[in-house]
PDB file of C-alpha atoms in Angstrom:
ATOM      1  CA  ASN A   6      -6.547 -24.095   1.366  1.00 72.00           C
ATOM      2  CA  PRO A   7      -5.130 -25.350  -2.493  1.00 81.00           C
ATOM      3  CA  LEU A   8      -1.983 -23.115  -1.819  1.00 81.00           C
ATOM      4  CA  ASN A   9      -1.253 -24.864   1.375  1.00 83.00           C
ATOM      5  CA  VAL A  10      -1.569 -27.977   0.180  1.00 87.00           C
ATOM      6  CA  ALA A  11       0.403 -27.122  -2.742  1.00 88.00           C
ATOM      7  CA  ALA A  12       3.243 -25.794  -0.403  1.00 89.00           C
ATOM      8  CA  GLY A  13       3.493 -28.504   1.556  1.00 90.00           C
ATOM      9  CA  ARG A  14       3.920 -31.162  -1.644  1.00 91.00           C
ATOM     10  CA  THR A  15       6.818 -28.704  -2.417  1.00 92.00           C
ATOM     11  CA  ASP A  16       8.380 -29.134   0.684  1.00 92.00           C
ATOM     12  CA  LEU A  17       7.891 -32.922   0.636  1.00 93.00           C
ATOM     13  CA  ALA A  18       9.493 -33.146  -2.663  1.00 94.00           C
ATOM     14  CA  ARG A  19      12.514 -30.969  -1.382  1.00 93.00           C
ATOM     15  CA  SER A  20      12.864 -33.432   1.220  1.00 94.00           C
ATOM     16  CA  LEU A  21      13.001 -36.513  -1.068  1.00 94.00           C
ATOM     17  CA  THR A  22      15.842 -34.968  -3.046  1.00 93.00           C
ATOM     18  CA  ASP A  23      19.542 -33.567  -2.929  1.00 94.00           C
ATOM     19  CA  ASP A  24      19.752 -32.873  -6.664  1.00 94.00           C
ATOM     20  CA  ALA A  25      20.715 -29.232  -6.894  1.00 94.00           C
ATOM     21  CA  ALA A  26      18.363 -28.722 -10.325  1.00 93.00           C
ATOM     22  CA  VAL A  27      15.313 -30.394  -8.555  1.00 93.00           C
ATOM     23  CA  LEU A  28      16.195 -28.121  -5.652  1.00 93.00           C
ATOM     24  CA  GLU A  29      16.519 -24.981  -7.810  1.00 92.00           C
ATOM     25  CA  GLU A  30      13.091 -26.089  -9.665  1.00 91.00           C
ATOM     26  CA  LEU A  31      11.329 -26.005  -6.183  1.00 93.00           C
ATOM     27  CA  ASP A  32      13.206 -22.598  -5.080  1.00 91.00           C
ATOM     28  CA  ARG A  33      11.172 -21.417  -8.279  1.00 88.00           C
ATOM     29  CA  VAL A  34       8.012 -23.100  -7.374  1.00 91.00           C
ATOM     30  CA  ASP A  35       7.953 -21.827  -3.774  1.00 89.00           C
ATOM     31  CA  ASP A  36       8.716 -17.940  -5.486  1.00 85.00           C
ATOM     32  CA  ALA A  37       5.243 -18.800  -7.354  1.00 85.00           C
ATOM     33  CA  HIS A  38       3.917 -19.769  -4.003  1.00 87.00           C
ATOM     34  CA  ASP A  39       4.947 -16.590  -2.181  1.00 83.00           C
ATOM     35  CA  ARG A  40       3.559 -14.271  -5.298  1.00 74.00           C
ATOM     36  CA  MET A  41       0.379 -16.182  -5.113  1.00 80.00           C
ATOM     37  CA  GLU A  42      -0.327 -15.565  -1.134  1.00 80.00           C
ATOM     38  CA  GLN A  43       0.527 -11.968  -2.109  1.00 73.00           C
ATOM     39  CA  LEU A  44      -1.644 -11.901  -4.356  1.00 70.00           C
ATOM     40  CA  ILE A  45      -4.900 -13.614  -2.740  1.00 75.00           C
ATOM     41  CA  ASP A  46      -3.953 -11.380   0.553  1.00 73.00           C
ATOM     42  CA  ASP A  47      -4.431  -8.181  -1.982  1.00 65.00           C
ATOM     43  CA  LEU A  48      -7.693  -9.136  -3.404  1.00 66.00           C
ATOM     44  CA  LEU A  49      -9.054 -10.445  -0.164  1.00 70.00           C
ATOM     45  CA  ALA A  50      -8.157  -6.672   1.455  1.00 64.00           C
ATOM     46  CA  LEU A  51      -9.366  -4.665  -1.382  1.00 58.00           C
ATOM     47  CA  ALA A  52     -12.547  -6.957  -0.983  1.00 62.00           C
ATOM     48  CA  ARG A  53     -13.056  -5.940   2.245  1.00 62.00           C
ATOM     49  CA  GLN A  54     -12.593  -2.246   1.752  1.00 57.00           C
ATOM     50  CA  GLY A  55     -15.178  -1.661  -0.633  1.00 57.00           C
ATOM     51  CA  ARG A  56     -18.254  -1.783   1.937  1.00 61.00           C
ATOM     52  CA  THR A  57     -19.280   0.966   3.119  1.00 65.00           C
ATOM     53  CA  VAL A  58     -18.348   2.715   6.599  1.00 75.00           C
ATOM     54  CA  ASP A  59     -20.540   2.201   9.676  1.00 71.00           C
ATOM     55  CA  GLU A  60     -18.411   3.094  12.720  1.00 83.00           C
ATOM     56  CA  ILE A  61     -17.007   6.535  11.991  1.00 91.00           C
ATOM     57  CA  GLU A  62     -15.125   7.945  15.203  1.00 95.00           C
ATOM     58  CA  SER A  63     -12.460  11.061  15.133  1.00 96.00           C
ATOM     59  CA  VAL A  64      -9.391  10.093  14.986  1.00 96.00           C
ATOM     60  CA  PRO A  65      -6.032  12.294  15.144  1.00 97.00           C
ATOM     61  CA  LEU A  66      -4.373  12.272  11.846  1.00 97.00           C
ATOM     62  CA  ASP A  67      -0.602  12.302  13.414  1.00 97.00           C
ATOM     63  CA  ALA A  68      -1.193   9.281  15.981  1.00 96.00           C
ATOM     64  CA  ALA A  69      -2.887   7.658  12.862  1.00 97.00           C
ATOM     65  CA  ALA A  70       0.128   7.969  10.858  1.00 97.00           C
ATOM     66  CA  GLU A  71       2.341   7.130  13.428  1.00 96.00           C
ATOM     67  CA  ARG A  72       0.865   3.992  13.983  1.00 94.00           C
ATOM     68  CA  ALA A  73       0.664   2.881  10.240  1.00 93.00           C
ATOM     69  CA  TRP A  74       4.202   3.937   9.734  1.00 95.00           C
ATOM     70  CA  ARG A  75       5.380   1.327  12.529  1.00 92.00           C
ATOM     71  CA  THR A  76       3.703  -1.087  10.654  1.00 88.00           C
ATOM     72  CA  VAL A  77       5.470  -0.554   7.351  1.00 87.00           C
ATOM     73  CA  ASP A  78       8.812  -1.928   6.122  1.00 85.00           C
ATOM     74  CA  THR A  79      10.447   2.074   5.743  1.00 87.00           C
ATOM     75  CA  GLY A  80      13.725   1.667   5.633  1.00 83.00           C
ATOM     76  CA  GLY A  81      15.928   4.506   5.980  1.00 86.00           C
ATOM     77  CA  ALA A  82      12.747   6.944   4.727  1.00 91.00           C
ATOM     78  CA  THR A  83      11.203   9.504   7.277  1.00 94.00           C
ATOM     79  CA  LEU A  84       7.576  10.189   8.688  1.00 96.00           C
ATOM     80  CA  ASP A  85       6.844  14.510   8.795  1.00 96.00           C
ATOM     81  CA  VAL A  86       3.683  14.443  10.646  1.00 96.00           C
ATOM     82  CA  SER A  87       3.967  17.922  11.771  1.00 95.00           C
ATOM     83  CA  ALA A  88       1.414  19.250   9.512  1.00 94.00           C
ATOM     84  CA  ALA A  89      -1.045  16.644  10.778  1.00 92.00           C
ATOM     85  CA  VAL A  90      -2.773  19.139  13.477  1.00 92.00           C
ATOM     86  CA  ASP A  91      -6.703  18.026  12.720  1.00 94.00           C
ATOM     87  CA  ALA A  92      -8.753  14.978  13.315  1.00 95.00           C
ATOM     88  CA  VAL A  93     -10.107  13.022  10.702  1.00 95.00           C
ATOM     89  CA  ASP A  94     -13.890  11.446  10.722  1.00 95.00           C
ATOM     90  CA  ALA A  95     -12.969   8.051   9.800  1.00 94.00           C
ATOM     91  CA  ASP A  96     -13.245   4.104  10.278  1.00 90.00           C
ATOM     92  CA  PRO A  97      -9.547   3.835  12.138  1.00 92.00           C
ATOM     93  CA  GLU A  98      -8.894   0.546  10.802  1.00 86.00           C
ATOM     94  CA  ARG A  99      -9.582   1.401   7.734  1.00 89.00           C
ATOM     95  CA  LEU A 100      -7.441   4.862   7.707  1.00 93.00           C
ATOM     96  CA  ARG A 101      -4.628   2.852   8.986  1.00 91.00           C
ATOM     97  CA  THR A 102      -4.936   0.576   5.759  1.00 88.00           C
ATOM     98  CA  LEU A 103      -4.811   3.434   3.784  1.00 92.00           C
ATOM     99  CA  LEU A 104      -2.125   5.297   5.339  1.00 95.00           C
ATOM    100  CA  GLU A 105      -0.006   2.166   4.958  1.00 91.00           C
ATOM    101  CA  ASN A 106      -0.586   1.312   2.076  1.00 90.00           C
ATOM    102  CA  LEU A 107       0.287   5.082   0.616  1.00 93.00           C
ATOM    103  CA  PHE A 108       3.229   4.293   2.733  1.00 94.00           C
ATOM    104  CA  THR A 109       4.158   1.104   1.109  1.00 89.00           C
ATOM    105  CA  ASN A 110       4.024   2.928  -2.024  1.00 86.00           C
ATOM    106  CA  SER A 111       6.087   5.457  -1.437  1.00 88.00           C
ATOM    107  CA  VAL A 112       8.748   3.593  -0.363  1.00 87.00           C
ATOM    108  CA  GLU A 113       8.232   0.790  -2.587  1.00 82.00           C
ATOM    109  CA  HIS A 114       8.644   3.303  -5.632  1.00 71.00           C
ATOM    110  CA  ASP A 115      11.593   5.063  -4.148  1.00 71.00           C
ATOM    111  CA  SER A 116      13.971   2.436  -3.237  1.00 57.00           C
ATOM    112  CA  ASP A 117      16.740   3.168  -6.019  1.00 54.00           C
ATOM    113  CA  ARG A 118      17.180   6.992  -5.561  1.00 52.00           C
ATOM    114  CA  GLY A 119      20.663   6.773  -6.448  1.00 53.00           C
ATOM    115  CA  ASP A 120      21.744   9.845  -5.294  1.00 55.00           C
ATOM    116  CA  GLY A 121      22.048   8.768  -1.472  1.00 55.00           C
ATOM    117  CA  SER A 122      19.135  10.727  -0.269  1.00 70.00           C
ATOM    118  CA  GLU A 123      16.723   9.270   2.112  1.00 87.00           C
ATOM    119  CA  LEU A 124      13.084   9.804   1.131  1.00 90.00           C
ATOM    120  CA  THR A 125      10.366  11.741   3.830  1.00 93.00           C
ATOM    121  CA  VAL A 126       6.991  10.735   3.333  1.00 94.00           C
ATOM    122  CA  SER A 127       4.591  13.972   5.218  1.00 96.00           C
ATOM    123  CA  VAL A 128       1.432  13.629   6.387  1.00 97.00           C
ATOM    124  CA  GLY A 129      -0.826  16.886   7.140  1.00 96.00           C
ATOM    125  CA  SER A 130      -4.227  18.488   7.557  1.00 96.00           C
ATOM    126  CA  LEU A 131      -6.115  20.260   4.543  1.00 95.00           C
ATOM    127  CA  PRO A 132      -9.005  22.705   5.996  1.00 94.00           C
ATOM    128  CA  ASP A 133     -11.303  19.799   4.336  1.00 94.00           C
ATOM    129  CA  GLY A 134      -9.418  16.772   4.640  1.00 95.00           C
ATOM    130  CA  PHE A 135      -5.896  15.524   4.637  1.00 97.00           C
ATOM    131  CA  TYR A 136      -2.547  15.148   2.225  1.00 96.00           C
ATOM    132  CA  VAL A 137      -0.048  12.282   1.829  1.00 95.00           C
ATOM    133  CA  ALA A 138       2.749  13.638   0.141  1.00 94.00           C
ATOM    134  CA  ASP A 139       6.451  12.205  -0.999  1.00 92.00           C
ATOM    135  CA  ASP A 140       9.808  13.947  -1.719  1.00 89.00           C
ATOM    136  CA  GLY A 141      10.490  10.903  -4.233  1.00 85.00           C
ATOM    137  CA  ARG A 142      10.190  10.711  -8.229  1.00 77.00           C
ATOM    138  CA  GLY A 143       6.571  10.467  -8.646  1.00 72.00           C
ATOM    139  CA  PHE A 144       4.703   8.421 -10.549  1.00 66.00           C
ATOM    140  CA  ASP A 145       6.627   5.614 -13.473  1.00 59.00           C
ATOM    141  CA  ILE A 146       2.450   5.166 -14.894  1.00 55.00           C
ATOM    142  CA  ASP A 147      -0.097   8.305 -15.671  1.00 55.00           C
ATOM    143  CA  SER A 148      -1.280   9.535 -11.950  1.00 51.00           C
ATOM    144  CA  ASP A 149      -5.537   9.186 -13.416  1.00 59.00           C
ATOM    145  CA  GLU A 150      -4.462   5.114 -13.667  1.00 56.00           C
ATOM    146  CA  ALA A 151      -2.538   4.708 -10.521  1.00 57.00           C
ATOM    147  CA  THR A 152      -5.815   3.586  -8.713  1.00 55.00           C
ATOM    148  CA  GLU A 153      -7.026   1.289 -11.117  1.00 56.00           C
ATOM    149  CA  TYR A 154      -7.005  -2.633 -10.324  1.00 48.00           C
ATOM    150  CA  GLY A 155      -3.364  -4.277 -11.463  1.00 47.00           C
ATOM    151  CA  ARG A 156      -1.714  -0.963 -12.181  1.00 52.00           C
ATOM    152  CA  SER A 157       1.795  -0.970 -10.928  1.00 50.00           C
ATOM    153  CA  GLY A 158       4.758   1.156 -11.699  1.00 51.00           C
ATOM    154  CA  THR A 159       7.055  -2.368 -10.249  1.00 52.00           C
ATOM    155  CA  PRO A 160       6.971  -5.487 -11.683  1.00 52.00           C
ATOM    156  CA  ASP A 161       7.000  -6.756  -8.146  1.00 57.00           C
ATOM    157  CA  GLY A 162       3.828  -4.799  -7.433  1.00 53.00           C
ATOM    158  CA  THR A 163       0.287  -6.084  -7.579  1.00 52.00           C
ATOM    159  CA  GLY A 164      -1.683  -3.040  -8.564  1.00 58.00           C
ATOM    160  CA  PHE A 165      -3.930  -3.397  -5.622  1.00 63.00           C
ATOM    161  CA  GLY A 166      -2.501  -0.766  -3.548  1.00 73.00           C
ATOM    162  CA  LEU A 167      -3.688   2.185  -4.462  1.00 86.00           C
ATOM    163  CA  ALA A 168      -7.057   0.270  -5.643  1.00 84.00           C
ATOM    164  CA  ILE A 169      -7.557  -0.210  -1.865  1.00 86.00           C
ATOM    165  CA  VAL A 170      -6.617   3.526  -0.947  1.00 88.00           C
ATOM    166  CA  ARG A 171      -9.242   4.431  -3.808  1.00 88.00           C
ATOM    167  CA  GLU A 172     -11.730   2.331  -2.382  1.00 87.00           C
ATOM    168  CA  ILE A 173     -11.402   3.470   1.364  1.00 89.00           C
ATOM    169  CA  ALA A 174     -11.840   6.916  -0.014  1.00 91.00           C
ATOM    170  CA  ALA A 175     -14.980   5.909  -1.986  1.00 88.00           C
ATOM    171  CA  ALA A 176     -16.636   4.579   1.442  1.00 88.00           C
ATOM    172  CA  HIS A 177     -15.639   7.298   3.318  1.00 91.00           C
ATOM    173  CA  GLY A 178     -17.327   9.568   0.634  1.00 90.00           C
ATOM    174  CA  TRP A 179     -14.396  11.393   0.423  1.00 93.00           C
ATOM    175  CA  ASP A 180     -12.625  12.764  -3.080  1.00 92.00           C
ATOM    176  CA  LEU A 181      -9.418  11.896  -4.163  1.00 92.00           C
ATOM    177  CA  SER A 182      -7.051  13.665  -6.348  1.00 89.00           C
ATOM    178  CA  ILE A 183      -3.069  12.740  -6.823  1.00 88.00           C
ATOM    179  CA  ASP A 184      -0.377  15.406  -7.795  1.00 82.00           C
ATOM    180  CA  ASP A 185       2.050  13.060  -9.332  1.00 70.00           C
ATOM    181  CA  GLY A 186       4.993  15.345  -9.010  1.00 61.00           C
ATOM    182  CA  ASP A 187       5.969  15.343 -12.723  1.00 52.00           C
ATOM    183  CA  ALA A 188       6.661  19.219 -11.914  1.00 54.00           C
ATOM    184  CA  ASP A 189       9.030  18.969  -8.540  1.00 60.00           C
ATOM    185  CA  GLY A 190       9.430  15.651  -7.758  1.00 71.00           C
ATOM    186  CA  GLY A 191       7.128  13.567  -5.756  1.00 84.00           C
ATOM    187  CA  ALA A 192       3.529  12.184  -5.267  1.00 87.00           C
ATOM    188  CA  ARG A 193       0.894  13.908  -3.321  1.00 90.00           C
ATOM    189  CA  PHE A 194      -2.242  11.911  -2.349  1.00 92.00           C
ATOM    190  CA  GLU A 195      -5.621  14.842  -1.287  1.00 94.00           C
ATOM    191  CA  PHE A 196      -8.200  13.526   0.400  1.00 96.00           C
ATOM    192  CA  ARG A 197     -11.162  16.186   1.003  1.00 95.00           C
ATOM    193  CA  VAL A 198     -14.518  15.561   2.804  1.00 87.00           C
ATOM    194  CA  HIS A 199     -17.531  16.321   0.593  1.00 74.00           C
ATOM    195  CA  ALA A 200     -19.424  19.672   1.970  1.00 58.00           C
TER     196      ALA A 200
END
């Protein structure tokens, strides 16, 4: 693909020089290529998540959360699944993607707590669905706009993570509500099954 060709040419140019200024510029090109690759991956993931869900099965919520947690760079954050007592009727892989995006969002938006405490992310059951919550700082942007394409509270964010969450919820027919933690900190995402 064109991005691979550009990255290959950059590597070739790097091998043809030892000029520090040129090498510094080539590092910037590499950074741009990495960012483009991240954006492309997120766009492809977003396109895949918008489809309707055909393969639904009963998925233990605690096991799904723990599996997703292992695939996210969580730093010193802790996962609490003690309230995840029920199973969720969902496509297992799409539920995993939803959880991964929420975990990543929590960790990335709370990486600079400053008080030395560690983030806790909780996953739990509701009578008609489930929730994912954290004890972080809440959103830097309006929670109503948080799931819009391209909206991010961090300079390096693509703004696709929560849009993907919204698409997965919609594909399952779940209602998504968000509490942005204005009053007591943290963010809480609730997913409720239509009656």
